[in-house]
Amino acid sequence: MFDVTEFQARCRAAGLALTHQRQVIYQVLMQARGHPCPEVIYEKVRKRIPSISAGTVYKNIKTFLNAGLLCEVTLHHGTMRLETNVQPHHHLVCTGCRAIFDVDSNEVDEVQLRRKPPKGFLVNGYKIEFYGLCPGCRKRQ
Ligand SMILES: [Zn+2]
Ligand SMILES: [Zn+2]
């Protein structure tokens, strides 16, 4: 959820200037459920700042990504999906409706590769994507 003090602290730590636009974009991101695509964020931001351009919203999303305030969900059907949960976790991906659900990392067994990585490789983290059908899509089938 959105916390102004936390947002300001994270911007300061990342060396980002605090602007009203930036704060609104971040707030919309944090309040968006799941793993939104940038277009959805733009539509929501525009309701609060009608004069804002799509370019400005996307540029700020890029800035948040570069600064580590956001992550990008990787390899997701070629579309960009944003990750607002920067804690380590894994994903359940529905191949029917493209919904992405978070899975806590402690619900997944330690991966063997992390304990015994290939020679010379230092593993700092990992992400697992489980593919399948969400309850809604299973019902529709
Ligand atoms: Zn689904
Ligand atoms: Zn996630």
GROMACS .gro file of C-alpha atoms and ligand atoms in nm:
model
  143
    1MET     CA    1   0.000   0.000   0.000
    2PHE     CA    2   0.100   0.360  -0.042
    3ASP     CA    3   0.293   0.539   0.231
    4VAL     CA    4   0.409   0.896   0.157
    5THR     CA    5   0.693   0.888   0.408
    6GLU     CA    6   0.819   0.561   0.267
    7PHE     CA    7   0.793   0.694  -0.088
    8GLN     CA    8   0.993   1.005   0.005
    9ALA     CA    9   1.258   0.797   0.180
   10ARG     CA   10   1.290   0.564  -0.118
   11CYS     CA   11   1.322   0.856  -0.361
   12ARG     CA   12   1.584   1.019  -0.144
   13ALA     CA   13   1.780   0.695  -0.119
   14ALA     CA   14   1.766   0.657  -0.498
   15GLY     CA   15   1.855   1.022  -0.561
   16LEU     CA   16   1.521   1.101  -0.730
   17ALA     CA   17   1.363   1.445  -0.711
   18LEU     CA   18   1.024   1.451  -0.539
   19THR     CA   19   0.756   1.584  -0.771
   20HIS     CA   20   0.379   1.578  -0.743
   21GLN     CA   21   0.346   1.385  -1.071
   22ARG     CA   22   0.596   1.126  -0.956
   23GLN     CA   23   0.414   1.081  -0.628
   24VAL     CA   24   0.076   1.031  -0.799
   25ILE     CA   25   0.225   0.776  -1.042
   26TYR     CA   26   0.387   0.585  -0.759
   27GLN     CA   27   0.066   0.593  -0.555
   28VAL     CA   28  -0.136   0.456  -0.848
   29LEU     CA   29   0.126   0.181  -0.896
   30MET     CA   30   0.113   0.078  -0.532
   31GLN     CA   31  -0.266   0.074  -0.530
   32ALA     CA   32  -0.293  -0.124  -0.852
   33ARG     CA   33  -0.359  -0.487  -0.776
   34GLY     CA   34  -0.153  -0.765  -0.924
   35HIS     CA   35   0.103  -0.690  -1.192
   36PRO     CA   36  -0.029  -0.403  -1.403
   37CYS     CA   37   0.092  -0.309  -1.748
   38PRO     CA   38   0.204   0.054  -1.803
   39GLU     CA   39  -0.107   0.136  -2.012
   40VAL     CA   40  -0.337   0.060  -1.719
   41ILE     CA   41  -0.127   0.282  -1.493
   42TYR     CA   42  -0.144   0.567  -1.744
   43GLU     CA   43  -0.527   0.544  -1.761
   44LYS     CA   44  -0.550   0.564  -1.382
   45VAL     CA   45  -0.299   0.849  -1.347
   46ARG     CA   46  -0.484   1.047  -1.614
   47LYS     CA   47  -0.797   1.044  -1.397
   48ARG     CA   48  -0.605   1.234  -1.130
   49ILE     CA   49  -0.386   1.451  -1.357
   50PRO     CA   50  -0.584   1.497  -1.682
   51SER     CA   51  -0.306   1.699  -1.848
   52ILE     CA   52  -0.037   1.431  -1.807
   53SER     CA   53   0.096   1.260  -2.120
   54ALA     CA   54   0.150   0.888  -2.166
   55GLY     CA   55   0.519   0.962  -2.234
   56THR     CA   56   0.561   1.129  -1.896
   57VAL     CA   57   0.399   0.837  -1.716
   58TYR     CA   58   0.612   0.577  -1.901
   59LYS     CA   59   0.928   0.782  -1.844
   60ASN     CA   60   0.862   0.791  -1.471
   61ILE     CA   61   0.787   0.419  -1.463
   62LYS     CA   62   1.127   0.366  -1.633
   63THR     CA   63   1.289   0.588  -1.372
   64PHE     CA   64   1.129   0.383  -1.092
   65LEU     CA   65   1.248   0.062  -1.261
   66ASN     CA   66   1.604   0.192  -1.293
   67ALA     CA   67   1.605   0.311  -0.933
   68GLY     CA   68   1.478  -0.025  -0.803
   69LEU     CA   69   1.148   0.113  -0.671
   70LEU     CA   70   0.974  -0.124  -0.909
   71CYS     CA   71   1.064  -0.443  -1.089
   72GLU     CA   72   0.960  -0.582  -1.422
   73VAL     CA   73   0.799  -0.923  -1.447
   74THR     CA   74   1.030  -1.110  -1.680
   75LEU     CA   75   0.945  -1.306  -1.994
   76HIS     CA   76   0.575  -1.251  -1.969
   77HIS     CA   77   0.429  -1.314  -2.314
   78GLY     CA   78   0.625  -1.024  -2.460
   79THR     CA   79   0.427  -0.757  -2.277
   80MET     CA   80   0.565  -0.538  -2.004
   81ARG     CA   81   0.416  -0.608  -1.664
   82LEU     CA   82   0.518  -0.418  -1.356
   83GLU     CA   83   0.606  -0.566  -1.023
   84THR     CA   84   0.522  -0.353  -0.721
   85ASN     CA   85   0.624  -0.618  -0.471
   86VAL     CA   86   1.003  -0.582  -0.452
   87GLN     CA   87   1.038  -0.855  -0.187
   88PRO     CA   88   1.176  -1.186  -0.320
   89HIS     CA   89   0.888  -1.402  -0.440
   90HIS     CA   90   0.779  -1.632  -0.720
   91HIS     CA   91   0.490  -1.633  -0.964
   92LEU     CA   92   0.192  -1.841  -1.066
   93VAL     CA   93   0.118  -1.740  -1.424
   94CYS     CA   94  -0.220  -1.819  -1.582
   95THR     CA   95  -0.176  -1.908  -1.947
   96GLY     CA   96  -0.548  -1.847  -2.001
   97CYS     CA   97  -0.600  -1.487  -1.889
   98ARG     CA   98  -0.236  -1.388  -1.821
   99ALA     CA   99  -0.307  -1.316  -1.457
  100ILE     CA  100   0.002  -1.327  -1.236
  101PHE     CA  101  -0.018  -1.431  -0.872
  102ASP     CA  102   0.258  -1.392  -0.616
  103VAL     CA  103   0.392  -1.695  -0.430
  104ASP     CA  104   0.586  -1.635  -0.111
  105SER     CA  105   0.945  -1.756  -0.142
  106ASN     CA  106   0.909  -1.970   0.172
  107GLU     CA  107   0.631  -2.168   0.002
  108VAL     CA  108   0.886  -2.290  -0.254
  109ASP     CA  109   1.160  -2.541  -0.174
  110GLU     CA  110   1.517  -2.419  -0.190
  111VAL     CA  111   1.645  -2.473  -0.540
  112GLN     CA  112   1.934  -2.715  -0.574
  113LEU     CA  113   2.117  -2.478  -0.806
  114ARG     CA  114   2.139  -2.217  -0.532
  115ARG     CA  115   2.323  -2.455  -0.302
  116LYS     CA  116   2.543  -2.609  -0.571
  117PRO     CA  117   2.578  -2.359  -0.853
  118PRO     CA  118   2.784  -2.431  -1.166
  119LYS     CA  119   3.154  -2.380  -1.110
  120GLY     CA  120   3.249  -2.020  -1.050
  121PHE     CA  121   2.898  -1.880  -1.058
  122LEU     CA  122   2.773  -1.685  -0.759
  123VAL     CA  123   2.394  -1.704  -0.735
  124ASN     CA  124   2.237  -1.400  -0.570
  125GLY     CA  125   1.876  -1.490  -0.619
  126TYR     CA  126   1.626  -1.671  -0.834
  127LYS     CA  127   1.271  -1.644  -0.955
  128ILE     CA  128   1.042  -1.931  -1.041
  129GLU     CA  129   0.738  -1.906  -1.267
  130PHE     CA  130   0.474  -2.174  -1.243
  131TYR     CA  131   0.245  -2.193  -1.547
  132GLY     CA  132  -0.108  -2.316  -1.542
  133LEU     CA  133  -0.470  -2.210  -1.517
  134CYS     CA  134  -0.622  -1.987  -1.251
  135PRO     CA  135  -0.950  -2.095  -1.081
  136GLY     CA  136  -1.155  -1.866  -1.308
  137CYS     CA  137  -1.006  -2.008  -1.628
  138ARG     CA  138  -1.042  -2.365  -1.501
  139LYS     CA  139  -1.413  -2.305  -1.445
  140ARG     CA  140  -1.452  -2.161  -1.794
  141GLN     CA  141  -1.293  -2.465  -1.956
  142ZN      ZN  142  -0.678  -1.725  -1.578
  143ZN      ZN  143   0.495  -1.058  -0.824
   0.00000   0.00000   0.00000
